[in-house]
XYZ file of C-alpha atoms in Angstrom:
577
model
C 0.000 0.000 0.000
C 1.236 3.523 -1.032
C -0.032 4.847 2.501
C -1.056 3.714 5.697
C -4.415 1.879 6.304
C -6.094 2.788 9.439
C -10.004 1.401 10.551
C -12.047 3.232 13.176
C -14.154 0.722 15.042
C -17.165 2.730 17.741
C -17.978 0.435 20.411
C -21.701 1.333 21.867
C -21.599 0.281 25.021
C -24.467 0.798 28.011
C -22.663 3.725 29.708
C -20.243 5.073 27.548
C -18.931 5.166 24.133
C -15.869 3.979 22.360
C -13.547 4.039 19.485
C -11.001 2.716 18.633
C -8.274 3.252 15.674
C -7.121 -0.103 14.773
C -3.955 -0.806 11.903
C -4.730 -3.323 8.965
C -3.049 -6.088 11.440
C -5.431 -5.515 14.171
C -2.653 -3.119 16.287
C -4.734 -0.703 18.370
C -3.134 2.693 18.287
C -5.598 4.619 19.760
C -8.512 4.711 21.867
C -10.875 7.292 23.449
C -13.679 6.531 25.671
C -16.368 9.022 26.616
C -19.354 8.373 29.594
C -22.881 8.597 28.465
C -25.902 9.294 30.195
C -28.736 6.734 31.533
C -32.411 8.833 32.624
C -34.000 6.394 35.621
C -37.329 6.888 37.007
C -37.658 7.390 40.334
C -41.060 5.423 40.767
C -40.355 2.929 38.185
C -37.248 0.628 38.451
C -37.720 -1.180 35.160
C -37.135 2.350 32.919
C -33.815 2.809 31.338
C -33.493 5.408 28.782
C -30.488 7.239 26.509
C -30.136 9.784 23.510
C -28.854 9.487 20.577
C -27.894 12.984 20.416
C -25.781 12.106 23.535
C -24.335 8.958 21.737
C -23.613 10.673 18.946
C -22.064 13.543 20.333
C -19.767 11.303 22.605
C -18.848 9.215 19.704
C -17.645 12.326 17.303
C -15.258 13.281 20.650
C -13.970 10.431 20.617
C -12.992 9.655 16.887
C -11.282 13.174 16.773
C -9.022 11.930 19.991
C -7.994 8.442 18.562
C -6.609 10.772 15.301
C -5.376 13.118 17.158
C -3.779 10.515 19.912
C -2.298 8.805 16.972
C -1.274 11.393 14.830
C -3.374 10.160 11.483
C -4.579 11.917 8.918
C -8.097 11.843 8.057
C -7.295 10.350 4.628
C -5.975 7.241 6.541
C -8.538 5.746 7.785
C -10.248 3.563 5.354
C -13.176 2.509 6.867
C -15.176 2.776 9.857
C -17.538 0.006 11.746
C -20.391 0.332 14.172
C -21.323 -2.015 17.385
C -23.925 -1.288 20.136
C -26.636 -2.221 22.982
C -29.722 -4.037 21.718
C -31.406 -0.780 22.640
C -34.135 0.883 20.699
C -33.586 4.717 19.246
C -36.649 6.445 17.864
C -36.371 8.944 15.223
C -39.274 10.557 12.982
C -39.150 10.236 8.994
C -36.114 12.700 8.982
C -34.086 10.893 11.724
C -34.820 13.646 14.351
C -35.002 11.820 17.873
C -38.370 11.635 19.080
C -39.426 10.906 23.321
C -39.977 7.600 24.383
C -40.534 8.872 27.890
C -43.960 7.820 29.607
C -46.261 11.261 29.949
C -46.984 14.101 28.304
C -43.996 14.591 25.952
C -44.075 10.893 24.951
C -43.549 10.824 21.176
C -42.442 14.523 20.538
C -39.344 15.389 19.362
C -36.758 15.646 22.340
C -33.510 14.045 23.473
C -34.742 10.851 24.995
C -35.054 8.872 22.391
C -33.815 5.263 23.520
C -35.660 2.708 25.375
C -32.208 0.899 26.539
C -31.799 -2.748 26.301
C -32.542 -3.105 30.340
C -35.670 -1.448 30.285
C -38.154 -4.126 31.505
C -41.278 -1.556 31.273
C -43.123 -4.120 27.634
C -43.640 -6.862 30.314
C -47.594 -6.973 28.974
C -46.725 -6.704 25.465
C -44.227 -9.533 25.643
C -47.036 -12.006 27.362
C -49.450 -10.619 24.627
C -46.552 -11.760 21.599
C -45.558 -14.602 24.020
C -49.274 -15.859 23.179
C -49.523 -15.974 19.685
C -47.582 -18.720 18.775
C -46.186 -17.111 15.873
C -43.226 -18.437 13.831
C -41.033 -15.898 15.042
C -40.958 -16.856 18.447
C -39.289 -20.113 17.338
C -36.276 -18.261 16.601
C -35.876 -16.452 19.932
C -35.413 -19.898 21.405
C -39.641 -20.577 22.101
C -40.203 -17.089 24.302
C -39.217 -13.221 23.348
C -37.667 -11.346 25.502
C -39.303 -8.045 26.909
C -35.787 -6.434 26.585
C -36.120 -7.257 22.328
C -37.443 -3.824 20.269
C -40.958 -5.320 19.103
C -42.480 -5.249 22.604
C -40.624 -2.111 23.247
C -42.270 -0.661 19.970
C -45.705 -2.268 20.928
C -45.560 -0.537 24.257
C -44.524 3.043 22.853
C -48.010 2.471 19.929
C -49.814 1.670 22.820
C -48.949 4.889 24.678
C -48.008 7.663 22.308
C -51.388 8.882 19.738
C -51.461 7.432 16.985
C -50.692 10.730 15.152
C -47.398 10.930 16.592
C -46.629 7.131 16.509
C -46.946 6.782 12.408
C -44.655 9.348 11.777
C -41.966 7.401 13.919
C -39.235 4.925 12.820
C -37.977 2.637 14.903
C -33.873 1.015 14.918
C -32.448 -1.030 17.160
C -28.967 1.038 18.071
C -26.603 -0.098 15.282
C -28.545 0.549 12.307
C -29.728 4.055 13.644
C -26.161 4.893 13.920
C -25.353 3.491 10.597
C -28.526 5.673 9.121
C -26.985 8.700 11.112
C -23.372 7.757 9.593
C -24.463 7.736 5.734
C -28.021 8.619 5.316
C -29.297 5.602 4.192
C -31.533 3.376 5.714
C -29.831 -0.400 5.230
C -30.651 -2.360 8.071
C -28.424 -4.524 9.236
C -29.634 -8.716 9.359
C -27.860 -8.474 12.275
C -30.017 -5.982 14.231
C -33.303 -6.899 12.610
C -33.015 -10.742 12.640
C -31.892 -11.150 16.489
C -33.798 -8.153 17.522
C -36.584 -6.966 15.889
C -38.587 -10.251 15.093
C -37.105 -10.258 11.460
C -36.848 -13.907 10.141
C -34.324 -14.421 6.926
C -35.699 -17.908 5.892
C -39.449 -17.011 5.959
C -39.019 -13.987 3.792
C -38.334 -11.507 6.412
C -41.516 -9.547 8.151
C -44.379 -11.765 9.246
C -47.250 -9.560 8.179
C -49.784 -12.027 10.440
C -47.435 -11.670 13.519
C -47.847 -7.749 13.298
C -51.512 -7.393 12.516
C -52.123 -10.040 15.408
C -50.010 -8.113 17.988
C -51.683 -4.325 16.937
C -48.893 -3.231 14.806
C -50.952 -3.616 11.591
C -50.105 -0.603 10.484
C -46.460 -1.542 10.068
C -47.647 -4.158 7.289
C -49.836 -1.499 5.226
C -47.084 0.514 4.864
C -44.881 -1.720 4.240
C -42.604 -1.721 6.825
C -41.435 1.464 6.140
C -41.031 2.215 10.127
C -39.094 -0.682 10.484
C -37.205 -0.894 7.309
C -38.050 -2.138 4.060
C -34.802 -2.360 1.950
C -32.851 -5.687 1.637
C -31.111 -6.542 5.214
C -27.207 -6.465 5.040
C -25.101 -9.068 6.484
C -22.241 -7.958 8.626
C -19.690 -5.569 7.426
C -21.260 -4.838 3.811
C -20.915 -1.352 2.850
C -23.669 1.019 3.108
C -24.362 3.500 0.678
C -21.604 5.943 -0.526
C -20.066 5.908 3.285
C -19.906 8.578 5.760
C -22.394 11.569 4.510
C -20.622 15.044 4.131
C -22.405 16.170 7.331
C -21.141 13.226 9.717
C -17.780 13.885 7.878
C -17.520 16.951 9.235
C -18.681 15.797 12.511
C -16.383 12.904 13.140
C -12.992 14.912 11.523
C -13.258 12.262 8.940
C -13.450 12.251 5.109
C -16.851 12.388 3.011
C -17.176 8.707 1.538
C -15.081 6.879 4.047
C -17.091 3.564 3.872
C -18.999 2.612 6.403
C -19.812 -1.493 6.902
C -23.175 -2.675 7.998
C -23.543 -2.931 12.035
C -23.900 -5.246 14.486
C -25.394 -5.579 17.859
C -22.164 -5.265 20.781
C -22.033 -8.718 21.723
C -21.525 -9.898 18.338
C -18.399 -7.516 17.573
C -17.276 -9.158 21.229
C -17.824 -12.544 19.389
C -16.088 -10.779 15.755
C -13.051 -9.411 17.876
C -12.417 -12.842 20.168
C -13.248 -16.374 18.007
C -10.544 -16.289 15.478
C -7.921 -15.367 18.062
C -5.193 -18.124 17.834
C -4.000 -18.750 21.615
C -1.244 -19.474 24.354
C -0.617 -22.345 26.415
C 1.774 -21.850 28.942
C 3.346 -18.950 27.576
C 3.776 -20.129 23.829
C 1.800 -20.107 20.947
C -0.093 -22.888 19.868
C 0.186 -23.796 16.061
C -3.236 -24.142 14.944
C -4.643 -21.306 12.867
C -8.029 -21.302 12.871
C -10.324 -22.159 10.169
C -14.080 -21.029 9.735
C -15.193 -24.231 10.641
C -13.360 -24.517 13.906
C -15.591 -21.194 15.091
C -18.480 -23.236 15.649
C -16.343 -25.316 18.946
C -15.854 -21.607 20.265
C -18.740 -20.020 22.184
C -17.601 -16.016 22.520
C -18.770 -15.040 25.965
C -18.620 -10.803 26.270
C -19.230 -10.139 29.756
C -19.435 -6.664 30.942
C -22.362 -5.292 32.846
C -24.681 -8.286 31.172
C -23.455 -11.115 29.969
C -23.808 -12.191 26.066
C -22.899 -16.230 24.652
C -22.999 -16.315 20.949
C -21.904 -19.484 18.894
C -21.541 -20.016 15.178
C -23.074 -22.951 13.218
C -23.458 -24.483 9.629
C -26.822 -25.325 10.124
C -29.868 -23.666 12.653
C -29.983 -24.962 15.788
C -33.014 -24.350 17.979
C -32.621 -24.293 21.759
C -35.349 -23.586 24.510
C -34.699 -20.135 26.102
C -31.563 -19.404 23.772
C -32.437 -16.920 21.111
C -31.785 -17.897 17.372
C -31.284 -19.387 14.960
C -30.651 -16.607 13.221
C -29.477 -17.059 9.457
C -26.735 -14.662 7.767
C -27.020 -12.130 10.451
C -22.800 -12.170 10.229
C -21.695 -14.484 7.987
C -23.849 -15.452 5.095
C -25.634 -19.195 5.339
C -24.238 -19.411 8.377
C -26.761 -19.550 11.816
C -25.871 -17.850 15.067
C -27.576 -18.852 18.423
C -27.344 -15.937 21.795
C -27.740 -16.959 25.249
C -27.637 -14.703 27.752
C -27.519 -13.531 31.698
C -29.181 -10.073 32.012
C -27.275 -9.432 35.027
C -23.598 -10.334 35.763
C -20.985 -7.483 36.191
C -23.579 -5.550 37.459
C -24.680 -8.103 40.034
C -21.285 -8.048 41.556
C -20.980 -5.018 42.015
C -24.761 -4.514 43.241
C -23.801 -7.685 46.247
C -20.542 -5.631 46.970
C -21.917 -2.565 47.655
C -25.060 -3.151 49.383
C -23.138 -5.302 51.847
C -22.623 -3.781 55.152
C -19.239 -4.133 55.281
C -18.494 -1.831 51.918
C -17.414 1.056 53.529
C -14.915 -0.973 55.405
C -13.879 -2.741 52.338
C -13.244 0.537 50.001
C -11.003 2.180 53.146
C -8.487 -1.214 53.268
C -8.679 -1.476 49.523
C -7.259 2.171 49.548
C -4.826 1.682 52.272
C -3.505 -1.202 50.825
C -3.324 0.361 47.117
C -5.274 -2.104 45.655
C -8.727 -2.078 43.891
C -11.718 -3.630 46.035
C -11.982 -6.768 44.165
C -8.109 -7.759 44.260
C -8.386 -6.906 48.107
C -11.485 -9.301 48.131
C -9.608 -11.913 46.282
C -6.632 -11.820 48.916
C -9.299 -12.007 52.064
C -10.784 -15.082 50.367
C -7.325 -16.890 50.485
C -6.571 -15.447 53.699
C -10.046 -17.500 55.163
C -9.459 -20.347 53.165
C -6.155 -21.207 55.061
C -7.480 -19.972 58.241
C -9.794 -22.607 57.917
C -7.750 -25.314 56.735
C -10.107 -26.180 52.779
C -8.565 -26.891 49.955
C -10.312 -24.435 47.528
C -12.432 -21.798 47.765
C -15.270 -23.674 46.563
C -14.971 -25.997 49.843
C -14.845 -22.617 51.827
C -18.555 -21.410 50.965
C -19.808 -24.945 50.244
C -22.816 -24.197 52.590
C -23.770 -20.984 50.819
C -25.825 -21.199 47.769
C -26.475 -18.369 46.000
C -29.195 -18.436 42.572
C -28.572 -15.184 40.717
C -31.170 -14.081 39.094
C -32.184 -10.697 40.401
C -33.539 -9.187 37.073
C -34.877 -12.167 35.738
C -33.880 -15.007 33.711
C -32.685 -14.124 29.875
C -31.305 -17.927 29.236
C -31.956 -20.548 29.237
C -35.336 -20.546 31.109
C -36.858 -17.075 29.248
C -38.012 -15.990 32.354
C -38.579 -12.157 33.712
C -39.847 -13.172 36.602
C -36.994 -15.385 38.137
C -35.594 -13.673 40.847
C -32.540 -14.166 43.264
C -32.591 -16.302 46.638
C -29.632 -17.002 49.402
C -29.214 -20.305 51.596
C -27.044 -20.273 54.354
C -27.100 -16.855 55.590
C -25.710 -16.405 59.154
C -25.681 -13.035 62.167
C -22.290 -12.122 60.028
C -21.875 -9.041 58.185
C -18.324 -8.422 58.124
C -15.601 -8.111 55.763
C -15.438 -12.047 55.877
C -18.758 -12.300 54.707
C -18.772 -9.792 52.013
C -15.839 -11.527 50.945
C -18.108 -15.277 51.020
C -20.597 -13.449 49.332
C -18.921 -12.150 46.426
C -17.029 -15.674 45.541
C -20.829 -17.074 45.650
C -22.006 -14.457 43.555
C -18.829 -15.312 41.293
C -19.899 -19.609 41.425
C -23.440 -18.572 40.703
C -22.466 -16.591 37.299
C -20.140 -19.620 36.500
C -23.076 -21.895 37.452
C -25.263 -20.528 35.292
C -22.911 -20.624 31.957
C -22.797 -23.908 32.192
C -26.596 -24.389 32.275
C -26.479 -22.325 29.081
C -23.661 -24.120 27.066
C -25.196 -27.459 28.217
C -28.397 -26.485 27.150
C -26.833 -25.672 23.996
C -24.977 -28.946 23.561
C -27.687 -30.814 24.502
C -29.798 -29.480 21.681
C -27.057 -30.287 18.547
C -24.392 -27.361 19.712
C -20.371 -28.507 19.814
C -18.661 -25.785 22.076
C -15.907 -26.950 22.934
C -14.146 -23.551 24.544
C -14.657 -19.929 25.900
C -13.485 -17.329 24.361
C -13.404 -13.653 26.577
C -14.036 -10.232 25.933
C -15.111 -7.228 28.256
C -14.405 -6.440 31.827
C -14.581 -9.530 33.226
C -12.179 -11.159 31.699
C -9.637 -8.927 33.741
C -10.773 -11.016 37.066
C -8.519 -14.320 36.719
C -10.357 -15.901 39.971
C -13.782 -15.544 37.976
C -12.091 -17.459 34.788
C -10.701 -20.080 36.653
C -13.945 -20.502 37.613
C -15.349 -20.868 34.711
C -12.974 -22.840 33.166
C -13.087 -24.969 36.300
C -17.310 -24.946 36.244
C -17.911 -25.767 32.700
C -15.074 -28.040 32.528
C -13.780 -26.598 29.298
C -10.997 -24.144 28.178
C -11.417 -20.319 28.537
C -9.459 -18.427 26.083
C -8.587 -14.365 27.379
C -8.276 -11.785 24.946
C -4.825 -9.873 24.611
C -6.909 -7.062 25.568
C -9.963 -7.404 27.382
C -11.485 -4.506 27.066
C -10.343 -3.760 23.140
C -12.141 -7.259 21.567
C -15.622 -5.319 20.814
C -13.837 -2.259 19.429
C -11.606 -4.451 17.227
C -14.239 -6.473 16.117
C -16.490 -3.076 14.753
C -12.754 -1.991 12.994
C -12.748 -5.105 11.020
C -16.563 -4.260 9.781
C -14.678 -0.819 8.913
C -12.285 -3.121 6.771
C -14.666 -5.030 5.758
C -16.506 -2.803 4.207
C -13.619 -1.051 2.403
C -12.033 -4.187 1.104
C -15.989 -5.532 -0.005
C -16.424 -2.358 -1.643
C -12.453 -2.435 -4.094
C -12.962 -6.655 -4.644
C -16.656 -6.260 -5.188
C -17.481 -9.583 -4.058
C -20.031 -12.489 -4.133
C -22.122 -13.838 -2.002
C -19.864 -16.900 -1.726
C -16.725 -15.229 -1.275
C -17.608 -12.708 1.511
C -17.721 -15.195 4.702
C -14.217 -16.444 3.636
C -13.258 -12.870 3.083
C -14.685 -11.874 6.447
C -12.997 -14.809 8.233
C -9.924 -14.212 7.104
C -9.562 -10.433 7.987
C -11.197 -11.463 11.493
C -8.087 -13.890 11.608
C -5.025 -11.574 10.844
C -6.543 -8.768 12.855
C -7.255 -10.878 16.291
C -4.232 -10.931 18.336
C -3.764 -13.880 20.114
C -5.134 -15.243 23.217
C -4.285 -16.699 26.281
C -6.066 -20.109 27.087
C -6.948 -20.906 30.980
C -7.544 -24.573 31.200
C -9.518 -25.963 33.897
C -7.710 -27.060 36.776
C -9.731 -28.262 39.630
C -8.447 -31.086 41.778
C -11.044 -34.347 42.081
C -12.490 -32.706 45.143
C -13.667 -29.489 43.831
C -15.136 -30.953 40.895
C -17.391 -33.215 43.193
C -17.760 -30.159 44.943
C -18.394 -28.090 42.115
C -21.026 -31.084 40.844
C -22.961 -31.068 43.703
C -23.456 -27.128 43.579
C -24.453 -27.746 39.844
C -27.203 -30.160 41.267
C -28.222 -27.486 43.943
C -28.364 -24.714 41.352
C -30.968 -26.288 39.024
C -32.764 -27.747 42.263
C -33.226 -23.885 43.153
C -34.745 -23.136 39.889
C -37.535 -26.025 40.274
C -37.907 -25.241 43.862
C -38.423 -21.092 42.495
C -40.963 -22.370 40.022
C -43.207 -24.379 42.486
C -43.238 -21.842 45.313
C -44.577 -19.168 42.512
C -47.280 -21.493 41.706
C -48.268 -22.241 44.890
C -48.284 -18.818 46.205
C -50.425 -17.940 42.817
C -52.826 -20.390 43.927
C -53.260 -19.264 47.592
C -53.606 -15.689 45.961
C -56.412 -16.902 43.600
């Protein structure tokens, strides 16, 4: 090349936003994050909302400080990429951001436009959908998800007037940013496939799903609101690039192409899969082929938790959404389990615990951050008392996690958390118990999910890491240890889901010179995915013969405590009756 190739990758996330500026190898050079805001209500603990505008905004700061950081010239970078939340962004028929906020203002134009991912307020719609029996919910693994964009969109037309509600359109996160990028409406198979009740192999929209839910209107127009054009696998280039007016609010050049989006946990899954790996310190000589991606489930754990696997043909499994077909690469099926809750529900047991304030001042003291300090009182009580492993240390403390409900495998909002074993201790000791059982729990729970999978025609075989949690080495043990299966750690946990947007910025540049088939783009895809991914470090699983029994028998008690769950509802619904 006569000058240097550069990709900007923008990384979504649910409380800030990204990029990154990636080389054609997959070096990061730069990387600027910026915070973005969340609205709560006060009286209503299921609303989450964002703003576009905010997004936006946040996103254009930070694209200017990865070229300035680095030193690159606009004309370098070749192509951008987009990844975000599952959240859905309003805009009316010129892309201005219209409310989504319950009252008065509710579908005016206004800043908060996003219903994010963890809003749980389309509980009623999702029963109503949940009833219908509709082809579509056999690709969201039996029962949709309150936190997908169709109940979301059935809640807002059954609140806003129905004045204001037809002159909306309605995106799940990466295609609006995409549309706000170029100017043209391509949705992504990606967003509209996993998210939006979009099904490639029954012709796309299910005109008798939407007139049977109240969203007729959607089918005698067309889809307009929801987007009519042909779907575009990952990476494709849209239109003629970057617009002249996001040009000259990113610092980049009019026409710099821009490749087709994807939700965030499937750039976590684009950035991690193809990674080859380390054992021991040296590099293992297998290079990866396509194939070999469906043995490697891509778990991106950050506040939430997202498990995506790869396969050659659709495989449907109860409570795991998907199949979905071509939403990355084409004629190939991707399934998504999920825990709504993970990151988050660490750091909600940490600091709710009595014993936080003491925790953050001896953290400080001892120059450490609160979970290494955690880690180090955990050994410090396992030799005290004489165990082997930490598992044997809380093996009378059972923790089930589900304190926002249940995404996967059960599909069910209204699972909820319980504790056995709690004692007249709430010092640092048992803040430290605590947060290893809230650790075993999320382990616990992965392996439901990949067995489930398995069980129904799956062949994971590994882990492969990306976001925050893949810093905490006790966790990955843990899971290696749990599931009884390699986890593989990215070089850089917390640059996999930028990297993998970049290479949808390459993508989409290299697509648009070779102008290729249909045929050729998954190998194309695959291969950039492969010299771009640096590689890994594999964590095998290591527990002696004790802990595994150990580990076994809290296996048995976990799924025991989602029966047990189950029957109490019922019977407490029938004494209510």
């Amino acid at each position: 090349m006569s000058q240097a190739a550069y990709y900007i990758g923008v990384d979504v996330g649910t409380g800030s936003v990204r990029a990154g500026l990636v080389k054609h190898d997959g070096t990061l050079v730069a990387t600027s994050t910026e915070e973005t805001t969340t609205w709560r209500d006060p009286e209503d603990h299921r609303i989450f909302e964002q703003s576009t505008n905010n997004v936006w905004e946040g996103m254009c700061k930070t694209i200017k400080a990865c070229l300035r950081e680095a030193k690159v010239d606009p004309s370098e970078v070749k192509g951008i990429g987009f990844d975000a939340t599952c959240s859905l962004a309003v805009s009316d028929l010129n892309g201005d951001p219209v409310v989504v906020t319950k009252g008065g203002e509710l579908g005016q134009k206004g800043d908060r436009n996003i219903i994010l991912w963890a809003d749980h307020r389309a509980e009623k719609e999702a029963d109503l959908i949940n009833s219908t029996g509709s082809v579509v919910l056999d690709y969201v693994g039996g029962t949709m998800s309150l936190e997908m964009e169709i109940p979301k969109t059935l809640w807002l037309k059954r609140h806003m007037k129905p004045e204001l509600f037809k002159r909306c359109q309605f995106f799940d996160l990466p295609d609006f940013l995409t549309y706000r990028a170029t100017g043209f409406n391509r949705r992504s198979c990606c967003s509209v496939a996993c998210k939006c009740s979009y099904v490639p192999t029954k012709n796309g929209w299910q005109p008798d799903f939407f007139q049977k839910i109240g969203l007729g209107k959607f089918v005698e127009n067309s889809f307009e609101q929801l987007g009519r054009e042909e779907v575009l696998t990952a990476g494709l280039p849209i239109g003629n690039g970057l617009s002249k007016k996001a040009a000259q609010e990113t610092g980049l050049l009019e026409g710099t192409p821009v490749g087709s989006g994807v939700i965030d946990a499937y750039a976590g899954w684009l950035g991690t899969v193809a990674a080859r790996y380390k054992v021991k310190g040296k590099l293992a000589a297998e290079v990866p082929s396509l194939d070999e991606s469906r043995h490697r489930l891509a778990a991106v754990a950050g506040t939430s938790t997202c498990h995506i696997v790869q396969s050659p043909e659709g495989v449907f499994v109860n409570g795991v959404w998907g199949p979905y077909k071509d939403v990355v690469f084409p004629g190939w099926w991707m399934n998504e389990g999920g825990q709504s809750s993970t990151g988050q529900l660490i750091d909600f047991m940490i600091t709710t615990h009595p014993a936080y304030g003491r925790l953050k001042e001896l953290a400080e003291k001892a120059n450490t951050n609160i979970h290494e300090f955690l880690h180090t009182e955990l050994e410090k009580l396992r030799e005290e008392e004489n165990v082997e492993n930490l598992t044997e240390l809380t093996k009378d403390l059972h923790f089930y996690p589900d304190l926002h409900g249940n995404r996967s495998p059960l599909a069910d909002p209204r699972m909820r958390g319980s504790i056995v074993g709690l004692s007249l201790d709430s010092n640092l000791g048992d803040l430290a118990r605590k947060f290893n059982v809230t650790m075993e729990a999320i382990a616990l729970q992965t392996r439901h999910i990949v067995d489930q999978m398995n069980a129904k025609g799956h062949s994971i075989r590994s882990i492969y890491m990306s976001g925050g949690q893949a810093k905490n080495a006790m966790l990955m043990q843990l899971f290696a240890n749990t599931c009884n299966m390699p986890v593989v750690l990215p070089q850089s946990s917390g640059a996999a889901v930028v990297l993998g947007a970049a290479m949808l910025g390459r993508f989409a540049a290299e697509a648009q010179v070779r102008k290729l088939g249909r045929d050729q783009q998954g190998q194309a895809l695959w291969e950039i995915m492969v010299e771009m991914t640096p590689p890994g470090t594999m964590v095998e699983p290591a527990a002696s013969p004790k802990e595994k029994k150990l580990l076994e028998a809290k296996y048995k008690i976990f799924l025991e405590a989602i029966d047990l769950q189950r029957r109490w509802r019922k019977d407490m619904e029938e004494a209510n009756r």
